[in-house]
CSV table of C-alpha atoms in Angstrom, one decimal:
chain,number,residue,atom,x,y,z
A,1,MET,CA,3.3,23.7,9.8
A,2,LEU,CA,1.8,22.3,12.9
A,3,GLU,CA,1.5,25.7,14.5
A,4,TYR,CA,-0.1,27.0,11.5
A,5,ILE,CA,-2.9,24.1,11.5
A,6,LEU,CA,-3.4,24.2,15.2
A,7,TYR,CA,-3.8,28.2,14.8
A,8,ALA,CA,-7.3,27.7,13.4
A,9,PHE,CA,-8.6,25.3,16.0
A,10,ILE,CA,-7.0,26.7,19.0
A,11,PRO,CA,-7.5,30.3,18.8
A,12,ARG,CA,-5.8,32.9,21.5
A,13,LYS,CA,-3.3,30.4,22.4
A,14,ASP,CA,0.5,29.9,21.8
A,15,THR,CA,0.2,27.1,19.3
A,16,ASN,CA,4.2,27.3,18.8
A,17,GLU,CA,4.4,25.6,22.4
A,18,ILE,CA,1.7,22.9,21.5
A,19,ALA,CA,3.3,22.1,18.2
A,20,HIS,CA,6.4,21.6,20.0
A,21,ALA,CA,4.7,19.1,22.7
A,22,LEU,CA,3.1,17.1,19.9
A,23,ILE,CA,6.4,16.7,18.2
A,24,ASP,CA,8.4,15.8,21.4
A,25,ARG,CA,5.5,13.3,22.4
A,26,PHE,CA,5.3,11.4,18.8
A,27,GLY,CA,8.5,11.8,17.5
A,28,SER,CA,8.1,13.9,14.2
A,29,PHE,CA,5.8,15.3,12.0
A,30,ALA,CA,4.6,12.5,10.5
A,31,GLY,CA,4.4,10.3,13.8
A,32,VAL,CA,1.9,13.6,14.9
A,33,LEU,CA,-0.2,13.0,11.9
A,34,ASN,CA,-0.4,9.1,12.2
A,35,ALA,CA,-1.4,9.4,15.9
A,36,ASP,CA,-4.6,8.1,17.1
A,37,GLU,CA,-7.2,11.0,17.8
A,38,ASN,CA,-7.5,10.5,21.3
A,39,ARG,CA,-3.8,10.3,22.1
A,40,LEU,CA,-3.6,13.6,20.3
A,41,ALA,CA,-6.2,14.9,22.8
A,42,GLU,CA,-4.3,14.1,25.9
A,43,VAL,CA,-1.8,16.6,24.9
A,44,ALA,CA,-1.9,19.9,27.2
A,45,GLY,CA,-3.4,22.6,25.1
A,46,MET,CA,-5.0,20.6,22.4
A,47,THR,CA,-8.7,20.4,21.9
A,48,ALA,CA,-11.1,17.9,20.4
A,49,ASN,CA,-11.6,19.2,17.3
A,50,ALA,CA,-7.9,20.1,16.8
A,51,ALA,CA,-7.3,16.4,17.3
A,52,LEU,CA,-10.0,15.2,14.9
A,53,PHE,CA,-8.6,17.4,12.2
A,54,ILE,CA,-4.8,16.3,12.4
A,55,SER,CA,-5.9,12.6,13.0
A,56,ALA,CA,-7.9,12.6,9.3
A,57,LEU,CA,-5.2,14.4,7.4
A,58,PRO,CA,-3.4,11.2,6.4
A,59,ASP,CA,-7.0,10.2,5.0
A,60,VAL,CA,-7.3,13.8,3.1
A,61,PHE,CA,-3.8,13.2,1.6
A,62,ARG,CA,-4.6,9.7,0.3
A,63,ALA,CA,-8.0,10.9,-1.3
A,64,TYR,CA,-6.1,13.8,-2.9
A,65,ILE,CA,-3.1,11.6,-4.3
A,66,VAL,CA,-5.8,9.0,-5.5
A,67,ASP,CA,-7.9,11.4,-7.1
A,68,LEU,CA,-5.0,13.2,-9.2
A,69,ASP,CA,-4.3,9.3,-10.2
A,70,LYS,CA,-7.8,9.0,-11.8
A,71,GLN,CA,-6.3,10.0,-15.0
A,72,LYS,CA,-5.4,6.4,-15.8
A,73,PRO,CA,-1.9,6.8,-16.1
A,74,SER,CA,0.8,4.6,-17.4
A,75,LEU,CA,2.5,2.2,-15.1
A,76,LYS,CA,5.3,1.1,-17.4
A,77,GLY,CA,8.7,0.9,-15.5
A,78,ARG,CA,9.2,-0.4,-12.1
A,79,GLY,CA,9.8,2.7,-10.8
A,80,VAL,CA,6.5,4.6,-11.7
A,81,ALA,CA,4.5,1.2,-10.7
A,82,ARG,CA,6.0,1.0,-7.3
A,83,SER,CA,5.0,4.9,-6.6
A,84,TYR,CA,2.1,4.7,-7.9
A,85,MET,CA,1.0,1.5,-5.6
A,86,GLY,CA,3.1,2.6,-2.7
A,87,ASN,CA,1.1,6.2,-2.9
A,88,ARG,CA,-2.2,4.3,-2.2
A,89,LEU,CA,-0.8,2.6,1.2
A,90,TYR,CA,1.2,5.5,2.3
A,91,GLY,CA,0.2,5.9,6.3
A,92,VAL,CA,-2.5,3.2,6.4
A,93,LYS,CA,-2.4,1.9,9.8
A,94,GLU,CA,-4.6,-1.4,9.3
A,95,GLU,CA,-2.9,-4.0,6.7
A,96,GLN,CA,-4.8,-3.8,3.0
A,97,LEU,CA,-4.5,-5.3,-0.2
A,98,HIS,CA,-4.5,-3.3,-3.4
A,99,VAL,CA,-4.5,-4.6,-6.7
A,100,ALA,CA,-4.3,-2.5,-10.3
A,101,ALA,CA,-5.2,-4.0,-13.6
A,102,LEU,CA,-3.3,-2.8,-16.6
A,103,ASP,CA,-4.1,-2.9,-20.2
A,104,ALA,CA,-1.5,-4.6,-22.7
A,105,HIS,CA,0.3,-1.1,-22.9
A,106,ASP,CA,0.6,-1.2,-19.2
A,107,ASN,CA,-2.0,1.7,-18.8
A,108,LEU,CA,-4.1,1.6,-15.8
A,109,ILE,CA,-7.6,0.4,-16.2
A,110,CYS,CA,-8.7,-0.1,-12.6
A,111,CYS,CA,-6.9,0.1,-9.1
A,112,ARG,CA,-9.2,-1.1,-5.8
A,113,CYS,CA,-8.8,-2.3,-2.3
A,114,ILE,CA,-9.5,-5.9,-2.5
A,115,SER,CA,-9.5,-6.5,1.7
A,116,LYS,CA,-8.7,-5.0,4.6
A,117,GLY,CA,-7.2,-7.0,7.4
A,118,SER,CA,-7.2,-6.1,11.4
A,119,GLY,CA,-3.8,-5.0,12.5
A,120,ASP,CA,-1.2,-6.8,10.6
A,121,ALA,CA,-3.4,-9.7,9.1
A,122,VAL,CA,-5.1,-9.2,5.6
A,123,GLU,CA,-6.3,-12.3,3.7
A,124,LEU,CA,-4.8,-12.5,0.2
A,125,SER,CA,-7.5,-13.9,-1.8
A,126,VAL,CA,-6.6,-15.7,-4.9
A,127,ARG,CA,-10.0,-16.0,-6.3
A,128,ALA,CA,-11.0,-12.3,-5.5
A,129,ILE,CA,-7.8,-11.0,-7.2
A,130,VAL,CA,-8.5,-13.3,-10.5
A,131,ASP,CA,-12.4,-12.4,-10.6
A,132,PHE,CA,-11.0,-8.7,-10.6
A,133,ALA,CA,-8.7,-8.8,-13.4
A,134,LEU,CA,-11.2,-10.8,-15.5
A,135,ASN,CA,-14.2,-8.3,-14.6
A,136,ASN,CA,-11.4,-5.4,-15.9
A,137,LYS,CA,-10.4,-7.4,-18.9
A,138,ALA,CA,-6.7,-7.3,-17.7
A,139,SER,CA,-3.6,-7.8,-19.6
A,140,GLY,CA,-1.2,-7.2,-16.6
A,141,LEU,CA,-1.5,-7.0,-12.6
A,142,LEU,CA,0.1,-5.4,-10.0
A,143,VAL,CA,-0.5,-6.6,-6.2
A,144,ALA,CA,0.8,-4.4,-3.4
A,145,HIS,CA,-0.1,-4.6,0.6
A,146,ASN,CA,1.7,-3.0,3.5
A,147,HIS,CA,2.9,-4.2,6.8
A,148,PRO,CA,2.1,-1.9,9.5
A,149,SER,CA,3.9,-3.9,12.0
A,150,GLY,CA,7.4,-2.4,10.8
A,151,ASN,CA,8.8,-5.5,9.1
A,152,VAL,CA,8.9,-5.2,5.1
A,153,ASN,CA,9.8,-8.7,4.3
A,154,PRO,CA,7.5,-11.2,2.9
A,155,SER,CA,6.0,-13.8,5.3
A,156,GLN,CA,6.1,-17.5,4.1
A,157,LYS,CA,2.3,-17.1,3.4
A,158,ASP,CA,3.1,-14.2,1.4
A,159,VAL,CA,5.4,-16.0,-0.9
A,160,GLU,CA,3.0,-19.1,-1.3
A,161,MET,CA,0.1,-16.9,-2.1
A,162,THR,CA,2.2,-15.3,-4.7
A,163,ARG,CA,3.3,-18.2,-6.0
A,164,GLU,CA,-0.4,-19.5,-6.3
A,165,LEU,CA,-1.6,-16.4,-7.6
A,166,TYR,CA,0.9,-15.9,-10.4
A,167,ILE,CA,0.3,-19.8,-11.5
A,168,THR,CA,-3.5,-19.4,-11.5
A,169,LEU,CA,-3.3,-16.0,-13.4
A,170,SER,CA,-0.7,-17.5,-16.0
A,171,SER,CA,-3.6,-19.8,-16.7
A,172,VAL,CA,-6.3,-17.3,-17.9
A,173,GLY,CA,-3.5,-14.9,-20.0
A,174,VAL,CA,-2.9,-12.4,-17.2
A,175,GLU,CA,0.9,-11.9,-16.0
A,176,LEU,CA,1.3,-10.8,-12.7
A,177,GLN,CA,4.2,-7.8,-13.0
A,178,ASP,CA,5.0,-7.5,-9.4
A,179,HIS,CA,3.7,-8.1,-5.6
A,180,PHE,CA,5.0,-5.1,-3.5
A,181,ILE,CA,4.8,-5.1,0.5
A,182,PHE,CA,5.2,-1.4,1.9
A,183,CYS,CA,6.4,-0.6,5.2
A,184,GLY,CA,6.7,3.4,6.0
A,185,SER,CA,9.3,4.5,3.5
A,186,ASP,CA,10.7,0.7,3.0
A,187,TYR,CA,9.4,-1.4,0.2
A,188,TYR,CA,9.7,-5.1,-0.9
A,189,SER,CA,9.5,-6.4,-4.6
A,190,PHE,CA,9.1,-9.8,-5.6
A,191,GLU,CA,10.1,-8.9,-8.9
A,192,GLU,CA,13.1,-7.0,-8.0
A,193,GLN,CA,14.2,-9.8,-5.6
A,194,GLY,CA,14.1,-12.5,-8.1
A,195,LYS,CA,11.0,-14.0,-6.7
A,196,LEU,CA,8.9,-14.0,-9.6
A,197,GLU,CA,11.4,-15.0,-11.9
A,198,ARG,CA,11.8,-18.2,-9.7
A,199,ILE,CA,8.0,-18.5,-9.7
A,200,ARG,CA,8.1,-18.6,-13.6
A,201,ASN,CA,11.1,-21.2,-13.7
A,202,ALA,CA,9.3,-23.7,-11.7
A,203,LYS,CA,5.9,-23.1,-13.3
A,204,ASN,CA,8.0,-24.0,-16.7
A,205,CYS,CA,9.7,-27.2,-15.3
A,206,LEU,CA,6.3,-28.4,-13.8
A,207,LYS,CA,4.9,-28.0,-17.1
A,208,GLU,CA,7.7,-30.2,-18.8
A,209,GLY,CA,7.3,-32.4,-16.3
A,210,ILE,CA,10.6,-31.6,-14.4
A,211,ASN,CA,10.6,-31.4,-10.8
A,212,PHE,CA,11.7,-27.9,-9.7
A,213,TYR,CA,11.9,-26.8,-6.2
A,214,GLU,CA,12.7,-23.2,-4.4
């Protein structure tokens, strides 16, 4: 595949050797595509145009996937929802926060990137997410962000902000259905791990005047 891609940008050269050199340098086909343009250009035989094109391919793939999803599909079902949100964050090198608004039948109304971070830090703004839900008249919400650092587990801040978000959304009649964290092919689901259920229980206990702590 790399040999075929490189042929259009490096004519009259053995692109098979260059393709092998790229994979040796970056470890895999995906590693080559995720590499920085300047690092790609350091490999012997590469041209500036070839490096630019290869480094842009992940953005092209994401745009293609997002465009396919514009049919506003049903996101009913844990696997479908996880796949949809994961596709939007696949291969993203900076930390981003995406939110999907759903109608009462779990059909997609709108999905948007709410914030971007530098490196591994992104701000989970409860107010921005609640405003997004209300502006789109959502009945349910899916939240997802990525951890480019390689650790898929939620930070303490992720847990605290998810709790605050769940309680705030509940107060305006919107259900937080899940909060996903993605890292490569790995993921963490607050719903699957029972975190949202514990938040629900804590909220109900507080409503009834009972002390409840995780």
